[in-house]
Amino acid sequence: MTRARRESGGRPRRPTMVDVAREAGVALRTVSRVVNNDPTVGPEYVAKVEAAIAALNYRPDERARQLRTGVTGTIGAAVRRIAEVNPELAAIERTARDSGLTLLAASTDFDEARERDILVSMCRQRLDGIIVEPFGENHAYLQPELDAGMPVVAMDRPMSGISVDCVMSDNASGIGIAFHHLHQHGHRRIAYIGDSERVFSGRERAVAFRAALRAHGEGVEGLVHPGEITAERVAAALDTALRGPEPATALVTGNMDTTLTVLRQLGPQAAARLALVGFDEVPLADLLQPALTVVAQQTAEIGQTAVELLRARIADPGRPVQTVIVPVTLKVRGSGEIPA
Amino acid sequence: MTRARRESGGRPRRPTMVDVAREAGVALRTVSRVVNNDPTVGPEYVAKVEAAIAALNYRPDERARQLRTGVTGTIGAAVRRIAEVNPELAAIERTARDSGLTLLAASTDFDEARERDILVSMCRQRLDGIIVEPFGENHAYLQPELDAGMPVVAMDRPMSGISVDCVMSDNASGIGIAFHHLHQHGHRRIAYIGDSERVFSGRERAVAFRAALRAHGEGVEGLVHPGEITAERVAAALDTALRGPEPATALVTGNMDTTLTVLRQLGPQAAARLALVGFDEVPLADLLQPALTVVAQQTAEIGQTAVELLRARIADPGRPVQTVIVPVTLKVRGSGEIPA
DNA sequence: ATCCTTCGAGATAACGTTATCGCGAGAATA
DNA sequence: TATTCTCGCGATAACGTTATCTCGAAGGAT
């Protein structure tokens, strides 16, 4: 096996369909037909072409095919972090693969400018569609792309400034379930620490928690702590909630980062005494002591639905915009059943 | 903002450079120059073209550019799992971005056929290069692609059947460090449970562990347990190692999955008594009790090096093939310091 | 005043594929 | 036997961009 000829010191030139056609002694179009399994090609031609393909190690250039046909067979996913535990993304990849679609995933990395870069880049690549876990505040800049027919689906949060399909969890019910679970185990002073209300899900969850408190005739003061997830802020919130005349005996954490930060702040002894229900599944939740009771999002369902919504929009760009709310489930493991 | 005109019920047609040129009253080539910031264009032409671009909401088609220029500005990463904790992949993405490269990541999912599909697909897309965390046994089918100039770098494991650049951890030293650490804490009967010796890293680590035992004048029998990572197999290995006349007082686990399986099998009480050093960092290792002492791979270094090796090969396809061994570090957290 | 250079813009040919059209040969029909 | 139809393959034009070449105008030197 010898290195392919190079032209003027650069990369070696790869054989193209023209080369295969010449080698096989047939027309270019016939090679294309064979490559695409067109049944109207005679067996002897198929044999000749396949022999030439093998002899030259020809591989079709996907870029040229995409340019010509107009479709890429690829969808984009702009999520906060690839390479972190992300069951939605895993489900997206699985569903996309099952649909014969390639997935191009990129991390927005909690950076609004980067999110924009990624989305614009995906539009320039003319992907067949984009799933985005939106982070930025305003996505109106995507309106021209929507007008031009780019299918976009939002995941976990809606997008502001544009109207697109969306799939997300039932945040309000999840908080209600967590609260109710602790209430049933005898807790009356239940606190909440979660993400900033500037973030959509943080807002929804904090609002739902306040509503749950009021619905049970409890006051709100000193119990609801949305904000940035930093060790300092969480420590301060814990301090407010757990000390004082009427200390909370139970805690709901609004997302995974908050849950882990709280556990680290509390330390093992305090964590073993405080009733805790976390929003979001936590890796290794079963290995902690006590094992962690959480409100788990149906992440696989969310990812799969995102792809299905996207495919539906690709198939029919004119269909009405749709929002799918996916229910959440309580995973009882121990930490949420500590009595008051 | 009105929907772009559609042609015969299909997707709306996007404006092209030709449309912009017509709108601006300039030549096609001039639009291309403006889009590519060619400084030789007069300011009044730039203004006209930019106005036309804004008026039509023109976005260049990356596919056509790639076809014409021959480079995609994209590298592929075929790893076992995206959407799981994968610091190497995170480092690859970061390094690629800093180099102005787009990353196309896909999960081989521990499936040899799928790995092949992904790699072949990446070759068909004419990506600028591929980083692969190899899984399959034989990659000779990639030889034609290498001959055609496709740059490939292996990560974590070498590839068999072809000769490509590779970056991986110093497995032997890591096992030696783990063994030595436990030995220093007074342990004499130290067992090993790890991945199958059919897997490259599993083989390297098991071999290194046997060597460590012999170097310290210990016998090997009943102490070294490579194999599939299943609950049953690990339970049996634990049983053999920890019972009997000379039970092991310390354990080295060969990778993250083994570590977690061992912890789940032992349960909290037994885990708190057994000295344990794991190979590979474990998420939430600091929250476990006792916190987990591990031999951590320098994953960021590995991912970054992979991109750098790839870029070097892209720049000079003829350079000699290189293997980079990255040292590992011991993270002392508690589980490995339990005395005999 | 003429020539040569430079500079900026336009015409046109690629890149590697697929889609449209056409055409010749053989089969089917009158 | 002449005519139509079908079938299978080939020539050629796109797809949307960049690269090469050309060319006219302006400016400086002789």
XYZ file of C-alpha atoms (C1' of nucleotides) in Angstrom:
740
model
C 0.000 0.000 0.000
C 1.726 3.169 -1.159
C 1.083 6.717 -0.159
C -1.232 8.511 -2.560
C 0.422 10.989 -4.877
C 0.691 14.466 -3.489
C 0.414 17.589 -5.487
C 3.147 20.119 -4.894
C 3.948 19.155 -1.334
C 0.463 19.615 0.059
C -2.029 16.992 1.102
C -2.331 13.925 -1.026
C -5.170 14.256 -3.502
C -8.017 11.864 -2.899
C -9.615 10.051 -5.802
C -12.980 11.446 -6.865
C -15.924 10.016 -8.730
C -14.322 11.168 -11.964
C -11.266 9.063 -11.212
C -13.443 6.071 -10.417
C -15.412 6.563 -13.640
C -12.228 6.691 -15.675
C -10.817 3.616 -13.919
C -14.053 1.684 -14.450
C -14.558 2.948 -18.003
C -18.069 4.201 -17.278
C -19.751 7.549 -16.974
C -19.535 9.697 -13.867
C -23.269 9.429 -13.391
C -23.068 5.670 -13.276
C -20.592 5.764 -10.428
C -22.937 8.047 -8.540
C -25.747 5.600 -9.119
C -23.724 2.692 -7.829
C -22.601 4.626 -4.759
C -26.244 5.445 -4.027
C -27.462 1.901 -4.679
C -29.589 2.919 -7.630
C -31.294 -0.318 -8.766
C -31.364 0.680 -12.439
C -27.695 -0.111 -12.925
C -26.801 -3.374 -14.664
C -24.907 -5.942 -12.594
C -21.827 -5.877 -14.801
C -21.570 -2.112 -14.403
C -21.992 -2.417 -10.657
C -19.148 -4.923 -10.576
C -16.856 -2.752 -12.663
C -17.541 0.312 -10.547
C -17.115 -1.498 -7.278
C -13.835 -2.921 -8.455
C -12.631 0.545 -9.374
C -13.768 1.926 -6.013
C -11.827 -0.777 -4.201
C -8.770 -0.324 -6.400
C -8.611 3.419 -5.779
C -9.859 3.321 -2.177
C -12.456 5.831 -3.181
C -14.577 7.407 -0.415
C -17.388 9.774 -1.410
C -17.031 13.360 -0.241
C -19.929 14.042 2.049
C -19.500 17.800 1.735
C -20.129 17.809 -1.989
C -23.165 15.596 -1.557
C -24.552 17.893 1.078
C -23.994 20.952 -1.047
C -25.730 19.378 -3.986
C -28.678 17.843 -2.151
C -29.157 20.689 0.287
C -29.494 18.511 3.371
C -26.695 17.620 5.741
C -28.256 14.745 7.668
C -26.845 16.426 10.755
C -28.522 18.193 13.640
C -26.796 20.421 16.134
C -27.081 20.381 19.907
C -25.911 23.419 21.834
C -25.888 22.362 25.467
C -24.232 23.808 28.537
C -21.576 21.125 28.727
C -20.832 18.113 26.669
C -18.369 15.902 28.528
C -20.364 16.280 31.738
C -23.147 14.018 32.885
C -25.943 15.050 30.561
C -28.616 12.417 30.083
C -30.622 14.680 27.804
C -27.690 14.861 25.433
C -27.207 11.121 25.633
C -30.842 10.637 24.689
C -30.515 13.150 21.865
C -27.552 11.294 20.466
C -29.298 7.950 20.726
C -32.512 9.186 19.146
C -30.669 11.030 16.408
C -28.658 7.952 15.567
C -31.785 5.835 15.434
C -33.223 8.369 13.011
C -30.165 8.197 10.799
C -29.001 11.651 11.808
C -25.501 12.708 12.806
C -25.177 14.843 15.906
C -22.933 17.879 16.215
C -22.729 18.774 19.894
C -21.048 21.847 21.344
C -20.748 23.390 24.797
C -22.101 26.868 25.352
C -20.209 26.728 28.631
C -22.517 29.167 30.411
C -21.316 31.903 28.113
C -23.820 33.970 26.187
C -21.381 35.075 23.519
C -20.214 31.533 23.006
C -23.790 30.329 22.698
C -24.352 32.863 19.985
C -21.162 31.877 18.188
C -22.189 28.258 18.225
C -25.718 28.862 17.011
C -24.617 31.164 14.213
C -21.937 28.692 13.205
C -24.496 25.905 13.079
C -26.700 28.052 10.870
C -23.777 28.752 8.555
C -23.195 25.048 8.310
C -26.817 24.706 7.199
C -27.499 21.918 9.673
C -30.890 20.306 9.257
C -31.947 21.612 12.661
C -30.738 22.783 16.051
C -31.584 21.753 19.593
C -30.511 24.335 22.122
C -30.481 24.395 25.878
C -30.785 28.171 25.933
C -28.629 30.226 28.224
C -28.625 33.797 26.941
C -31.320 36.318 27.693
C -32.349 37.255 24.196
C -32.343 35.129 21.083
C -34.028 37.568 18.728
C -30.906 37.459 16.558
C -32.029 34.040 15.411
C -35.221 35.392 13.851
C -33.713 35.704 10.350
C -32.575 32.091 10.556
C -36.047 30.974 11.564
C -37.464 32.991 8.680
C -35.016 31.265 6.383
C -36.398 27.937 7.534
C -33.879 26.778 10.136
C -35.690 24.462 12.555
C -34.899 25.181 16.210
C -36.091 23.446 19.362
C -35.467 24.706 22.895
C -34.759 22.244 25.679
C -35.123 22.712 29.462
C -35.983 26.393 29.078
C -37.963 28.482 26.608
C -36.213 31.010 24.404
C -36.996 34.677 24.638
C -37.526 36.966 21.681
C -38.432 34.187 19.270
C -41.137 31.577 19.089
C -39.869 28.018 18.835
C -40.853 24.542 19.958
C -39.836 23.731 23.500
C -39.623 20.723 25.783
C -39.018 21.039 29.478
C -39.743 19.541 32.870
C -42.698 20.367 35.054
C -40.669 22.466 37.477
C -43.629 23.634 39.525
C -44.938 20.135 40.117
C -41.448 18.916 40.978
C -41.049 21.518 43.700
C -44.570 20.728 44.916
C -43.749 17.031 45.113
C -40.535 17.683 47.035
C -42.290 19.992 49.470
C -45.195 17.637 49.943
C -42.889 14.685 50.528
C -41.069 16.479 53.337
C -44.332 17.779 54.753
C -45.703 14.271 54.906
C -42.660 13.234 56.909
C -43.615 15.709 59.562
C -41.570 18.741 58.574
C -43.159 22.145 58.943
C -40.199 24.468 58.546
C -38.900 23.618 55.084
C -36.284 25.791 53.381
C -35.298 26.156 49.746
C -31.916 26.969 48.262
C -31.626 27.158 44.506
C -30.365 28.892 41.429
C -30.731 32.583 40.718
C -34.145 33.855 39.661
C -32.450 35.386 36.653
C -32.355 31.845 35.269
C -35.700 30.582 34.014
C -35.764 27.302 35.905
C -34.459 28.995 39.039
C -37.316 31.469 38.824
C -39.963 28.813 38.219
C -38.753 26.707 41.106
C -38.430 29.542 43.603
C -41.897 30.808 42.696
C -43.333 27.308 43.063
C -41.671 26.883 46.425
C -43.117 30.134 47.749
C -46.514 29.024 46.510
C -46.128 25.682 48.307
C -45.225 27.450 51.558
C -48.247 29.730 51.336
C -50.545 26.879 50.394
C -49.558 25.180 53.646
C -50.056 28.348 55.618
C -46.367 28.916 56.197
C -44.581 32.203 56.017
C -41.864 32.743 53.437
C -39.369 34.822 55.343
C -35.924 33.302 55.800
C -36.812 30.100 53.990
C -36.437 30.802 50.266
C -32.912 31.438 48.995
C -32.454 31.700 45.262
C -29.162 33.123 44.026
C -25.759 32.357 42.570
C -24.412 28.920 43.396
C -21.246 29.763 45.275
C -19.922 28.252 48.470
C -20.267 31.596 50.272
C -23.814 32.329 49.192
C -24.986 28.795 49.963
C -23.272 28.842 53.356
C -24.995 32.093 54.218
C -28.359 30.747 53.093
C -27.861 27.591 55.166
C -26.961 29.720 58.124
C -30.124 31.799 57.810
C -32.346 28.790 57.300
C -30.951 26.457 59.943
C -30.222 28.836 62.814
C -32.504 31.323 64.476
C -35.615 30.849 66.606
C -37.490 28.649 64.148
C -34.804 26.647 62.309
C -35.788 24.682 59.238
C -35.691 20.921 59.721
C -35.817 20.095 56.047
C -34.333 21.468 52.858
C -35.148 21.417 49.176
C -32.263 22.165 46.822
C -33.163 23.618 43.461
C -30.664 21.883 41.193
C -27.706 19.521 41.183
C -25.018 22.116 41.756
C -26.904 23.467 44.744
C -27.338 19.973 46.162
C -23.620 19.228 45.946
C -22.612 22.599 47.324
C -25.002 22.137 50.246
C -23.626 18.677 50.973
C -20.079 19.975 50.917
C -20.976 22.881 53.195
C -22.864 20.754 55.684
C -20.282 18.039 56.005
C -21.220 14.401 56.682
C -22.564 14.786 60.241
C -24.948 17.657 59.600
C -26.008 16.160 56.267
C -27.011 12.959 58.029
C -29.400 14.892 60.304
C -31.032 17.256 57.814
C -33.939 16.019 55.694
C -33.015 16.832 52.117
C -34.741 16.475 48.764
C -32.774 17.633 45.750
C -34.051 18.716 42.386
C -32.152 16.838 39.645
C -30.545 13.460 39.793
C -27.020 13.390 41.255
C -24.324 10.959 40.116
C -23.534 8.398 42.790
C -26.604 9.521 44.771
C -26.970 5.928 45.953
C -23.454 5.818 47.397
C -23.861 8.853 49.629
C -24.928 8.494 53.249
C -27.763 8.831 53.549
C -28.540 8.061 49.934
C -30.058 11.080 48.285
C -33.773 11.469 47.691
C -34.286 13.556 44.582
C -36.908 14.843 42.199
C -35.578 13.390 38.973
C -36.302 14.871 35.595
C -37.161 12.386 32.889
C -34.069 13.319 31.002
C -34.253 10.557 28.429
C -37.802 11.545 27.631
C -36.796 15.177 27.293
C -33.925 14.468 24.930
C -35.966 12.110 22.822
C -38.860 14.547 22.628
C -36.498 17.326 21.587
C -35.339 15.283 18.604
C -38.881 14.319 17.742
C -40.076 17.906 17.864
C -37.154 18.872 15.664
C -37.860 16.146 13.148
C -41.506 17.138 13.042
C -40.558 20.722 12.293
C -38.039 19.687 9.648
C -40.764 17.636 8.008
C -43.338 20.423 8.240
C -41.865 23.903 8.773
C -45.339 25.397 8.918
C -46.680 23.399 11.840
C -47.801 25.331 14.913
C -45.198 25.914 17.609
C -45.548 23.467 20.449
C -44.413 23.308 24.082
C -44.130 19.914 25.746
C -44.053 19.679 29.535
C -42.541 16.445 30.839
C -43.523 15.279 34.330
C -40.896 14.609 37.001
C -40.615 11.683 39.404
C -39.578 11.366 43.016
C -36.716 8.992 43.772
C -36.965 7.958 47.419
C -33.569 6.930 48.751
C -33.255 8.048 52.346
C -32.246 11.662 52.758
C -35.803 12.892 52.245
C -37.327 10.508 54.802
C -35.447 11.703 57.851
C -38.176 12.620 60.368
C -38.534 16.107 61.805
C -39.977 40.517 9.119
C -41.652 38.291 6.559
C -41.025 34.673 5.755
C -38.651 34.157 2.884
C -40.204 33.051 -0.376
C -40.480 29.334 -0.786
C -40.102 27.504 -3.982
C -42.807 24.990 -4.747
C -43.777 24.148 -1.186
C -40.328 23.076 -0.019
C -37.900 24.893 2.210
C -37.556 28.593 1.748
C -34.619 29.389 -0.503
C -31.813 31.211 1.222
C -30.107 34.136 -0.486
C -26.688 33.365 -1.929
C -23.707 35.452 -2.835
C -25.178 35.910 -6.299
C -28.289 37.464 -4.794
C -26.170 39.769 -2.655
C -24.068 40.768 -5.662
C -27.184 41.592 -7.662
C -28.683 43.551 -4.773
C -25.472 45.483 -4.238
C -24.806 45.963 -7.949
C -21.313 44.499 -7.734
C -19.585 41.384 -8.921
C -19.904 38.043 -7.148
C -16.202 38.036 -6.436
C -16.436 41.352 -4.648
C -19.038 39.981 -2.263
C -16.732 37.092 -1.508
C -13.931 39.525 -0.805
C -16.048 41.543 1.580
C -17.239 38.439 3.396
C -13.639 37.351 3.842
C -12.451 40.788 4.913
C -10.201 41.185 1.912
C -8.504 44.576 2.475
C -8.265 45.337 -1.228
C -11.917 46.315 -1.491
C -12.771 50.013 -1.619
C -14.798 51.385 1.292
C -17.783 52.354 -0.842
C -18.008 48.792 -2.191
C -17.759 47.376 1.304
C -20.610 49.604 2.398
C -22.800 48.613 -0.549
C -22.164 44.913 -0.009
C -22.730 45.058 3.716
C -25.988 46.895 3.171
C -27.104 44.207 0.740
C -26.075 41.461 3.163
C -28.125 43.064 5.918
C -31.083 43.663 3.646
C -31.215 40.047 2.479
C -30.109 38.489 5.796
C -27.437 36.683 3.872
C -25.385 34.026 5.695
C -22.524 32.328 3.860
C -22.904 28.604 3.260
C -20.081 26.937 5.103
C -20.457 23.726 3.104
C -19.666 25.416 -0.179
C -16.689 27.175 1.331
C -15.391 23.895 2.714
C -15.821 22.152 -0.603
C -13.997 24.876 -2.436
C -11.133 25.390 0.016
C -10.752 21.736 0.911
C -10.542 22.264 4.672
C -13.432 21.995 7.078
C -11.980 23.647 10.162
C -13.472 20.751 12.083
C -11.883 17.867 13.917
C -13.673 14.753 15.068
C -13.518 13.062 18.440
C -14.716 9.493 18.719
C -14.880 8.791 22.438
C -16.615 6.111 24.451
C -19.319 8.396 25.753
C -20.050 12.005 25.320
C -22.604 13.227 27.839
C -20.723 11.435 30.613
C -17.978 12.901 32.735
C -15.107 12.983 30.292
C -12.416 15.503 31.184
C -10.321 14.510 28.194
C -13.168 15.462 25.895
C -13.685 18.715 27.748
C -10.018 19.527 27.271
C -10.210 18.587 23.609
C -13.142 20.902 23.085
C -11.438 23.747 24.904
C -8.163 23.322 23.068
C -9.889 22.949 19.724
C -11.893 26.101 20.293
C -8.765 28.017 21.255
C -7.232 26.838 18.001
C -10.237 28.022 15.993
C -11.385 24.506 15.290
C -14.913 23.150 15.551
C -15.331 19.835 17.338
C -17.550 17.014 16.148
C -17.883 14.540 18.999
C -19.580 11.158 18.832
C -19.986 8.202 21.187
C -18.620 4.858 20.153
C -20.642 3.478 23.045
C -18.363 0.483 23.617
C -19.475 -0.906 20.265
C -16.849 -1.879 17.715
C -19.204 -1.630 14.737
C -20.382 1.764 15.861
C -16.816 2.956 16.273
C -16.131 1.950 12.721
C -19.272 3.678 11.457
C -18.269 6.873 13.196
C -14.693 6.854 11.967
C -15.676 6.090 8.388
C -18.341 8.773 8.508
C -15.790 11.284 9.764
C -13.511 10.367 6.910
C -16.341 10.839 4.416
C -16.931 14.251 5.858
C -13.275 15.024 5.174
C -12.722 16.373 8.665
C -9.336 17.969 9.144
C -8.406 15.244 11.613
C -9.692 12.673 14.060
C -8.980 11.961 17.711
C -10.123 8.509 18.745
C -10.273 6.724 22.064
C -9.947 3.339 20.402
C -12.143 0.475 21.412
C -12.065 -2.107 18.642
C -9.385 -4.710 18.276
C -8.227 -3.961 14.765
C -8.148 -0.639 12.975
C -6.376 -1.733 9.831
C -9.399 -0.642 7.819
C -8.267 2.933 8.424
C -5.009 2.414 6.532
C -6.396 3.731 3.214
C -7.588 6.853 5.007
C -4.152 7.374 6.529
C -2.626 6.885 3.106
C -5.006 9.472 1.767
C -3.705 11.899 4.336
C -6.314 11.766 7.092
C -4.610 12.732 10.364
C -5.521 10.427 13.251
C -4.458 10.512 16.893
C -5.191 7.800 19.438
C -6.017 8.710 23.015
C -5.764 6.578 26.166
C -4.855 3.470 24.182
C -2.763 2.710 21.104
C -4.430 1.491 17.934
C -3.616 -1.876 16.505
C -2.982 -2.580 12.870
C -2.010 0.970 12.004
C 0.676 3.358 13.131
C -0.615 6.672 14.465
C 0.298 9.226 17.094
C -0.860 8.361 20.577
C -1.180 9.995 23.969
C -1.892 8.032 27.105
C -1.276 7.808 30.810
C 1.606 6.088 32.479
C -0.452 3.104 33.611
C 2.445 1.128 35.016
C 3.691 3.984 37.176
C 0.161 4.685 38.379
C -0.273 1.139 39.609
C 3.169 1.272 41.155
C 2.309 4.471 43.003
C -0.952 3.008 44.309
C 0.770 -0.148 45.488
C 3.623 1.712 47.071
C 1.241 4.086 48.871
C -0.639 1.207 50.482
C 2.597 -0.599 51.243
C 3.890 2.467 53.036
C 0.783 2.469 55.173
C 1.691 -0.953 56.449
C -0.274 -3.203 54.129
C 1.365 -6.400 52.980
C -1.549 -8.279 51.426
C -2.755 -5.932 48.698
C -5.290 -7.087 46.089
C -6.150 -5.758 42.666
C -9.478 -5.795 40.844
C -9.631 -4.258 37.404
C -10.773 -4.399 33.840
C -10.297 -7.355 31.536
C -6.843 -8.009 30.148
C -8.417 -8.004 26.707
C -8.540 -4.229 27.106
C -5.194 -2.508 26.671
C -5.250 -0.469 29.852
C -6.607 -3.412 31.823
C -3.722 -5.492 30.591
C -1.082 -2.869 31.342
C -2.409 -2.313 34.830
C -2.761 -5.961 35.761
C 0.748 -6.663 34.505
C 2.119 -3.724 36.466
C 0.348 -4.892 39.597
C 1.787 -8.376 39.343
C 5.214 -6.821 38.871
C 4.716 -4.688 41.999
C 3.749 -7.741 44.037
C 6.780 -9.651 42.904
C 9.081 -6.689 43.470
C 7.968 -6.677 47.089
C 8.457 -10.378 47.405
C 4.771 -11.170 47.569
C 3.012 -13.998 45.828
C 0.398 -13.296 43.172
C -2.107 -16.034 43.861
C -5.606 -14.877 44.819
C -4.692 -11.213 44.702
C -4.950 -10.123 41.054
C -8.427 -10.111 39.502
C -8.755 -8.649 36.044
C -11.990 -9.347 34.167
C -15.346 -8.003 33.114
C -16.765 -5.315 35.364
C -19.979 -6.900 36.544
C -21.455 -6.998 40.016
C -21.106 -10.795 40.130
C -17.525 -10.975 38.953
C -16.425 -8.184 41.278
C -18.250 -9.771 44.225
C -16.509 -13.054 43.571
C -13.136 -11.350 43.293
C -13.737 -9.495 46.547
C -14.705 -12.738 48.196
C -11.516 -14.450 47.073
C -9.310 -11.548 48.067
C -10.822 -10.679 51.439
C -11.584 -14.092 52.876
C -9.320 -17.073 53.301
C -6.282 -17.632 55.505
C -4.392 -14.546 54.395
C -7.028 -11.939 53.583
C -5.983 -8.777 51.796
C -6.138 -5.659 53.945
C -5.931 -3.237 51.038
C -7.282 -3.002 47.516
C -6.342 -1.275 44.297
C -9.146 -0.862 41.767
C -8.128 -0.644 38.133
C -10.577 1.962 36.834
C -13.550 4.065 37.798
C -16.224 1.505 37.024
C -14.426 -1.066 39.153
C -14.088 1.395 41.998
C -17.797 2.179 42.005
C -18.800 -1.451 41.678
C -16.523 -2.377 44.568
C -17.975 0.381 46.742
C -21.513 -0.752 45.970
C -20.640 -4.378 46.699
C -18.862 -3.620 49.939
C -21.499 -1.346 51.387
C -20.614 1.587 53.648
C -19.404 -0.361 56.703
C -16.961 -2.635 54.913
C -15.809 0.205 52.672
C -14.899 2.244 55.731
C -12.576 -0.520 56.967
C -10.812 -1.480 53.740
C -7.870 0.547 52.526
C -8.645 1.457 48.936
C -6.825 3.297 46.187
C -8.685 3.654 42.902
C -7.252 4.233 39.460
C -9.079 7.149 37.812
C -10.752 10.099 39.422
C -14.319 9.485 40.632
C -16.997 12.185 40.603
C -17.922 13.253 44.134
C -14.927 11.334 45.478
C -14.617 13.989 48.174
C -18.186 13.453 49.380
C -17.823 9.740 49.989
C -16.909 8.395 53.434
C -14.085 7.936 53.646
C -13.192 10.277 50.820
C -11.565 8.340 48.046
C -7.823 8.248 47.480
C -7.177 7.806 43.757
C -4.477 7.748 41.162
C -5.733 10.529 38.895
C -4.882 10.733 35.241
C -3.977 14.185 33.983
C -6.981 14.228 31.774
C -6.745 17.858 30.771
C -3.160 17.324 29.739
C -4.115 14.249 27.734
C -6.916 15.972 25.851
C -4.831 19.025 25.122
C -1.908 16.928 23.966
C -4.186 14.963 21.666
C -5.265 18.141 19.906
C -1.702 19.368 19.721
C -0.485 16.101 18.220
C -3.315 16.270 15.716
C -2.551 19.834 14.753
C 1.107 18.977 14.358
C 0.216 16.125 12.010
C -2.206 18.280 10.044
C 0.561 20.823 9.618
C 3.148 18.198 8.639
C 1.686 14.876 7.477
C 5.164 13.454 7.049
C 6.419 13.915 10.601
C 7.430 10.781 12.497
C 4.742 9.052 14.533
C 4.971 9.934 18.198
C 3.703 8.428 21.464
C 3.329 10.700 24.473
C 3.124 9.188 27.951
C 1.536 11.484 30.526
C 2.387 10.949 34.194
C -0.329 10.330 36.781
C -0.731 11.838 40.230
C -1.882 10.460 43.565
C -4.807 12.235 45.223
C -4.699 11.477 48.938
C -8.166 11.808 50.457
C -8.564 9.179 53.179
C -9.515 5.773 51.832
C -5.946 4.910 50.966
C -4.537 5.874 54.359
C -6.480 3.399 56.456
C -3.809 1.427 58.372
C -3.485 -2.328 58.067
C 3.839 62.346 -24.284
C 4.676 57.395 -23.625
C 5.432 53.409 -21.088
C 5.401 50.624 -17.106
C 3.604 49.533 -12.749
C 0.078 49.074 -9.376
C -4.328 48.633 -7.705
C -8.999 47.329 -7.520
C -12.813 45.094 -9.510
C -15.035 41.719 -12.737
C -15.450 37.397 -15.591
C -14.898 32.651 -15.271
C -13.325 28.241 -13.927
C -12.955 25.104 -10.542
C -14.294 21.979 -5.884
C -17.071 16.818 -6.041
C -21.257 15.551 -5.953
C -26.528 14.782 -7.682
C -30.446 15.887 -10.924
C -32.287 16.646 -15.414
C -32.370 15.533 -19.810
C -31.340 12.927 -23.826
C -30.267 9.029 -26.593
C -29.479 4.435 -28.329
C -30.704 -0.326 -28.144
C -33.794 -3.846 -27.535
C -38.624 -5.463 -26.772
C -43.385 -5.123 -27.793
C -47.132 -4.052 -30.913
C -49.627 -3.302 -35.223
C -41.198 -4.415 -41.249
C -42.066 -0.060 -39.180
C -43.241 2.260 -34.956
C -43.614 3.004 -30.257
C -42.209 2.186 -25.668
C -39.138 1.055 -22.047
C -34.837 0.535 -19.989
C -30.164 1.670 -18.915
C -26.499 4.546 -19.400
C -24.089 9.017 -20.599
C -23.536 14.113 -21.249
C -24.134 18.224 -18.850
C -25.866 21.572 -15.781
C -26.424 22.858 -11.348
C -25.324 23.533 -5.780
C -22.616 28.179 -3.469
C -18.419 29.255 -2.656
C -13.124 30.647 -3.633
C -9.019 31.046 -6.845
C -7.015 32.480 -11.111
C -6.811 35.380 -14.576
C -7.983 39.539 -17.092
C -8.586 44.211 -17.661
C -9.285 49.149 -17.153
C -7.815 53.157 -14.785
C -4.712 55.799 -12.257
C -0.062 57.205 -11.082
C 4.871 57.705 -11.501
C 9.159 57.550 -14.154
C 11.649 58.384 -18.392
